[in-house]
mmCIF file of C-alpha atoms in Angstrom:
data_model
loop_
_atom_site.group_PDB
_atom_site.id
_atom_site.type_symbol
_atom_site.label_atom_id
_atom_site.label_comp_id
_atom_site.label_asym_id
_atom_site.label_seq_id
_atom_site.Cartn_x
_atom_site.Cartn_y
_atom_site.Cartn_z
ATOM 1 C CA MET N 278 138.361 -26.222 -9.930
ATOM 2 C CA LEU N 279 134.724 -27.592 -11.026
ATOM 3 C CA LEU N 280 134.092 -31.188 -11.231
ATOM 4 C CA ASP N 281 131.104 -32.647 -13.183
ATOM 5 C CA GLY N 282 128.623 -34.338 -11.308
ATOM 6 C CA ALA N 283 126.797 -37.797 -11.696
ATOM 7 C CA ASN N 284 127.048 -39.725 -14.944
ATOM 8 C CA ALA N 285 124.581 -42.672 -14.330
ATOM 9 C CA THR N 286 121.150 -40.523 -13.162
ATOM 10 C CA GLU N 287 122.184 -38.043 -16.044
ATOM 11 C CA LEU N 288 122.292 -41.054 -18.479
ATOM 12 C CA GLU N 289 118.462 -42.073 -17.117
ATOM 13 C CA ARG N 290 117.221 -38.686 -16.811
ATOM 14 C CA ALA N 291 118.656 -37.740 -20.744
ATOM 15 C CA HIS N 292 119.201 -40.956 -22.531
ATOM 16 C CA ALA N 293 115.630 -43.275 -22.260
ATOM 17 C CA GLN N 294 117.717 -45.852 -24.793
ATOM 18 C CA ALA N 295 119.983 -46.051 -21.568
ATOM 19 C CA GLY N 296 116.974 -47.418 -19.734
ATOM 20 C CA ASP N 297 116.627 -47.884 -15.948
ATOM 21 C CA LEU N 298 120.770 -48.649 -15.107
ATOM 22 C CA ARG N 299 120.150 -48.580 -11.543
ATOM 23 C CA ASN N 300 117.737 -51.372 -11.719
ATOM 24 C CA SER N 301 119.192 -53.514 -15.127
ATOM 25 C CA ASP N 302 122.675 -53.080 -14.948
ATOM 26 C CA GLN N 303 123.620 -55.424 -12.986
ATOM 27 C CA GLY N 304 124.989 -53.649 -10.466
ATOM 28 C CA LEU N 305 126.896 -51.248 -12.703
ATOM 29 C CA TRP N 306 125.657 -48.349 -11.833
ATOM 30 C CA GLY N 307 125.587 -46.741 -15.254
ATOM 31 C CA THR N 308 128.625 -48.519 -16.403
ATOM 32 C CA TRP N 309 126.715 -50.706 -18.332
ATOM 33 C CA ALA N 310 126.442 -47.734 -20.938
ATOM 34 C CA LEU N 311 129.608 -48.873 -21.912
ATOM 35 C CA TYR N 312 128.484 -51.792 -23.502
ATOM 36 C CA ASP N 313 124.960 -50.343 -24.771
ATOM 37 C CA THR N 314 125.059 -46.811 -25.418
ATOM 38 C CA PRO N 315 128.517 -45.391 -25.446
ATOM 39 C CA TYR N 316 127.442 -42.442 -27.434
ATOM 40 C CA ALA N 317 124.851 -41.496 -24.548
ATOM 41 C CA VAL N 318 127.770 -41.144 -22.373
ATOM 42 C CA LYS N 319 129.806 -39.278 -24.116
ATOM 43 C CA ASN N 320 126.793 -36.628 -24.549
ATOM 44 C CA VAL N 321 126.501 -36.393 -21.112
ATOM 45 C CA HIS N 322 130.310 -35.906 -21.042
ATOM 46 C CA ARG N 323 129.505 -33.331 -23.386
ATOM 47 C CA ARG N 324 127.169 -31.170 -21.020
ATOM 48 C CA TYR N 325 129.545 -31.426 -18.486
ATOM 49 C CA VAL N 326 132.290 -30.002 -20.609
ATOM 50 C CA ASP N 327 130.133 -26.948 -21.886
ATOM 51 C CA VAL N 328 129.038 -25.836 -18.371
ATOM 52 C CA PRO N 329 132.344 -25.597 -18.505
ATOM 53 C CA CYS N 330 133.158 -28.100 -15.825
ATOM 54 C CA ASP N 331 137.579 -28.283 -14.932
ATOM 55 C CA VAL N 332 137.593 -32.286 -14.309
ATOM 56 C CA ILE N 333 135.280 -34.782 -16.374
ATOM 57 C CA SER N 334 134.852 -38.398 -14.351
ATOM 58 C CA THR N 335 134.559 -41.456 -16.266
ATOM 59 C CA ASN N 336 131.471 -43.660 -16.691
ATOM 60 C CA THR N 337 133.930 -46.251 -15.181
ATOM 61 C CA TRP N 338 132.688 -46.031 -11.515
ATOM 62 C CA ALA N 339 131.446 -50.019 -11.628
ATOM 63 C CA VAL N 340 134.157 -51.317 -13.538
ATOM 64 C CA LEU N 341 136.171 -53.404 -10.605
ATOM 65 C CA ALA N 342 132.368 -55.398 -10.629
ATOM 66 C CA ALA N 343 132.411 -55.810 -14.401
ATOM 67 C CA ALA N 344 135.303 -57.998 -14.168
ATOM 68 C CA GLU N 345 133.437 -59.856 -11.844
ATOM 69 C CA LEU N 346 130.519 -60.652 -14.269
ATOM 70 C CA ASP N 347 131.000 -64.165 -15.840
ATOM 71 C CA ALA N 348 130.175 -63.059 -18.849
ATOM 72 C CA GLY N 349 132.242 -59.863 -19.266
ATOM 73 C CA GLY N 350 129.957 -57.960 -20.681
ATOM 74 C CA PRO N 351 126.584 -58.464 -23.145
ATOM 75 C CA ALA N 352 126.849 -60.919 -25.891
ATOM 76 C CA SER N 353 125.264 -58.317 -28.263
ATOM 77 C CA SER N 354 128.052 -56.300 -27.943
ATOM 78 C CA ALA N 355 131.490 -55.937 -29.749
ATOM 79 C CA THR N 356 133.249 -54.677 -27.054
ATOM 80 C CA THR N 357 133.187 -57.494 -24.209
ATOM 81 C CA HIS N 358 136.211 -57.424 -22.283
ATOM 82 C CA TRP N 359 136.209 -55.317 -18.741
ATOM 83 C CA LEU N 360 139.136 -53.584 -19.847
ATOM 84 C CA ASP N 361 138.353 -52.562 -23.174
ATOM 85 C CA VAL N 362 135.536 -51.230 -21.409
ATOM 86 C CA ALA N 363 137.764 -49.159 -19.247
ATOM 87 C CA ARG N 364 139.583 -47.965 -22.199
ATOM 88 C CA LEU N 365 136.693 -46.766 -24.081
ATOM 89 C CA GLY N 366 135.427 -45.164 -20.780
ATOM 90 C CA ILE N 367 138.803 -43.073 -21.469
ATOM 91 C CA ALA N 368 138.136 -42.297 -25.117
ATOM 92 C CA LEU N 369 135.090 -41.280 -24.756
ATOM 93 C CA ALA N 370 135.872 -38.591 -21.962
ATOM 94 C CA ARG N 371 138.826 -37.209 -24.211
ATOM 95 C CA GLN N 372 136.931 -37.446 -27.077
ATOM 96 C CA ALA N 373 133.694 -34.966 -25.701
ATOM 97 C CA ILE N 374 136.661 -32.456 -23.919
ATOM 98 C CA ASP N 375 138.654 -32.565 -27.987
ATOM 99 C CA GLU N 376 135.385 -31.991 -29.544
ATOM 100 C CA ALA N 377 134.098 -28.996 -27.363
ATOM 101 C CA GLY N 378 137.243 -27.714 -28.438
ATOM 102 C CA ARG N 379 138.793 -27.601 -24.377
ATOM 103 C CA THR N 380 142.207 -30.354 -24.866
ATOM 104 C CA GLY N 381 144.552 -29.186 -22.562
ATOM 105 C CA ASP N 382 142.132 -27.257 -20.512
ATOM 106 C CA CYS N 383 139.740 -29.832 -18.935
ATOM 107 C CA ALA N 384 141.209 -33.307 -17.012
ATOM 108 C CA VAL N 385 139.988 -36.507 -17.815
ATOM 109 C CA ALA N 386 139.304 -38.378 -14.067
ATOM 110 C CA PHE N 387 139.342 -42.185 -14.269
ATOM 111 C CA SER N 388 136.619 -43.169 -12.190
ATOM 112 C CA VAL N 389 136.500 -46.241 -9.620
ATOM 113 C CA ASN N 390 134.600 -47.110 -6.976
ATOM 114 C CA GLY N 391 137.714 -47.056 -4.276
ATOM 115 C CA ASP N 392 135.871 -49.138 -1.511
ATOM 116 C CA VAL N 393 138.473 -52.614 -2.423
ATOM 117 C CA ASP N 394 137.266 -55.001 -0.067
ATOM 118 C CA SER N 395 138.173 -58.453 -1.411
ATOM 119 C CA ALA N 396 141.433 -59.999 -2.444
ATOM 120 C CA GLU N 397 139.821 -60.115 -5.916
ATOM 121 C CA ARG N 398 138.895 -56.454 -6.382
ATOM 122 C CA ARG N 399 142.464 -55.722 -5.039
ATOM 123 C CA ALA N 400 143.661 -57.950 -7.977
ATOM 124 C CA SER N 401 141.134 -56.679 -10.642
ATOM 125 C CA LEU N 402 142.503 -52.929 -9.464
ATOM 126 C CA GLY N 403 145.835 -54.011 -10.692
ATOM 127 C CA LEU N 404 145.230 -55.006 -13.462
ATOM 128 C CA LEU N 405 142.951 -52.567 -14.623
ATOM 129 C CA LEU N 406 146.497 -49.867 -13.031
ATOM 130 C CA ARG N 407 148.605 -52.204 -16.160
ATOM 131 C CA ALA N 408 146.345 -51.870 -18.478
ATOM 132 C CA LEU N 409 146.012 -47.785 -18.234
ATOM 133 C CA ARG N 410 149.887 -47.528 -18.672
ATOM 134 C CA ASP N 411 149.668 -47.261 -22.322
ATOM 135 C CA ASP N 412 147.634 -44.134 -22.151
ATOM 136 C CA PRO N 413 146.887 -42.908 -19.125
ATOM 137 C CA PRO N 414 144.361 -40.478 -17.699
ATOM 138 C CA ASP N 415 145.135 -37.194 -15.992
ATOM 139 C CA LEU N 416 143.774 -38.476 -12.688
ATOM 140 C CA LEU N 417 142.479 -41.464 -10.536
ATOM 141 C CA LEU N 418 139.454 -41.181 -8.592
ATOM 142 C CA LEU N 419 138.880 -43.327 -5.971
ATOM 143 C CA GLU N 420 135.838 -42.841 -5.473
ATOM 144 C CA THR N 421 132.724 -43.223 -3.028
ATOM 145 C CA MET N 422 134.831 -45.068 -0.524
ATOM 146 C CA SER N 423 133.389 -46.165 3.199
ATOM 147 C CA LEU N 424 135.286 -47.889 5.885
ATOM 148 C CA ILE N 425 138.617 -47.161 6.616
ATOM 149 C CA ARG N 426 140.122 -50.856 6.163
ATOM 150 C CA GLU N 427 143.437 -51.993 7.593
ATOM 151 C CA ASP N 428 143.715 -55.006 5.128
ATOM 152 C CA PHE N 429 142.612 -53.273 1.920
ATOM 153 C CA THR N 430 142.145 -49.578 1.405
ATOM 154 C CA TYR N 431 145.788 -48.769 2.367
ATOM 155 C CA GLU N 432 146.978 -51.327 0.114
ATOM 156 C CA ALA N 433 144.721 -50.341 -2.495
ATOM 157 C CA ILE N 434 145.407 -46.769 -2.087
ATOM 158 C CA GLU N 435 149.482 -47.253 -2.359
ATOM 159 C CA ALA N 436 148.944 -49.512 -5.502
ATOM 160 C CA ALA N 437 147.257 -46.670 -7.073
ATOM 161 C CA LEU N 438 150.024 -44.553 -6.078
ATOM 162 C CA THR N 439 152.449 -46.291 -7.557
ATOM 163 C CA SER N 440 151.222 -45.977 -11.141
ATOM 164 C CA GLY N 441 152.598 -42.778 -11.415
ATOM 165 C CA ILE N 442 149.523 -41.341 -11.976
ATOM 166 C CA PRO N 443 147.991 -38.555 -9.779
ATOM 167 C CA VAL N 444 145.307 -39.894 -7.342
ATOM 168 C CA TRP N 445 142.052 -38.405 -5.395
ATOM 169 C CA LEU N 446 140.199 -40.266 -3.152
ATOM 170 C CA SER N 447 136.632 -39.020 -2.515
ATOM 171 C CA PHE N 448 134.888 -40.629 0.738
ATOM 172 C CA ARG N 449 131.068 -40.648 1.825
ATOM 173 C CA ARG N 450 131.111 -38.810 5.052
ATOM 174 C CA CYS N 451 128.217 -36.490 7.049
ATOM 175 C CA ARG N 452 129.146 -34.688 10.211
ATOM 176 C CA HIS N 453 128.132 -38.141 11.957
ATOM 177 C CA GLY N 454 130.221 -40.240 10.857
ATOM 178 C CA VAL N 455 129.810 -42.501 7.794
ATOM 179 C CA CYS N 456 127.327 -42.337 5.234
ATOM 180 C CA GLY N 457 125.056 -43.794 2.456
ATOM 181 C CA VAL N 458 124.604 -43.225 -1.535
ATOM 182 C CA TYR N 459 121.878 -41.061 -0.808
ATOM 183 C CA GLY N 460 123.144 -39.234 2.285
ATOM 184 C CA GLN N 461 121.523 -41.226 5.082
ATOM 185 C CA HIS N 462 124.040 -41.459 8.426
ATOM 186 C CA TRP N 463 125.735 -45.291 8.284
ATOM 187 C CA GLY N 464 127.189 -47.132 11.009
ATOM 188 C CA GLY N 465 128.436 -45.394 13.992
ATOM 189 C CA PRO N 466 130.863 -43.073 15.347
ATOM 190 C CA GLU N 467 134.442 -43.024 14.094
ATOM 191 C CA GLY N 468 136.318 -40.173 16.880
ATOM 192 C CA ASP N 469 139.595 -39.368 14.537
ATOM 193 C CA LEU N 470 139.870 -42.386 12.348
ATOM 194 C CA PHE N 471 139.010 -40.362 9.782
ATOM 195 C CA GLY N 472 141.605 -37.305 10.632
ATOM 196 C CA ARG N 473 144.548 -40.218 11.510
ATOM 197 C CA ALA N 474 143.694 -41.413 7.555
ATOM 198 C CA ALA N 475 143.813 -38.215 5.851
ATOM 199 C CA ARG N 476 146.861 -37.371 7.434
ATOM 200 C CA ARG N 477 148.067 -40.867 5.984
ATOM 201 C CA PHE N 478 146.884 -40.377 2.599
ATOM 202 C CA GLU N 479 148.546 -37.199 2.396
ATOM 203 C CA GLU N 480 151.596 -38.914 3.821
ATOM 204 C CA LEU N 481 151.573 -41.601 1.223
ATOM 205 C CA GLY N 482 151.207 -38.306 -1.784
ATOM 206 C CA VAL N 483 147.571 -38.705 -2.229
ATOM 207 C CA SER N 484 146.882 -35.523 -4.663
ATOM 208 C CA ALA N 485 143.676 -34.553 -2.929
ATOM 209 C CA LEU N 486 140.614 -35.528 -1.168
ATOM 210 C CA LEU N 487 137.270 -35.254 -1.244
ATOM 211 C CA ILE N 488 133.799 -36.034 0.743
ATOM 212 C CA ASN N 489 130.457 -36.888 -1.565
ATOM 213 C CA CYS N 490 126.954 -38.118 -0.851
ATOM 214 C CA LEU N 491 126.558 -35.425 1.676
#
């Protein structure tokens, strides 16, 4: 099975109109493009579909951060609510798949930053899951998770599982333990904490466990 790659990096590389996403999107890591240049997002998806990748992840990694912005989106955009942006992310991925003639052959994974580290993020995740009920993606991908927080991590995963959508988790790990988004070792050794957590994830019903940011 072949998954797609980065969305924000490819947006910067292929679409000048998307701007310098990492420095200008208020911490949304490319999700801002759904507000300003949705056609560019669909083009990136289409390139991955044509590879051909088997799983296309939505450009929604930072959508929970979008929920925390007071304005909810740029004033020039007709789509201002972050939940509408989440739905748009799914629609664009599906359009790219359909236009390539790969409907039913390529899955849509709803990507979201899985580092839920506050009650506010947990509440936003709950709102998101309810919003996805009417038109769910093929799977939920909680990405780039770092520390395993007893008070939030398991609660967020269990909430995702109650949606009935298959759940995949990806963690930032290198051979020395937790790593940053550029693969640099970050934090002390974990011992067997991650191994025990992986077993618990399996028992909870998580469908796949992935490693990224190596």
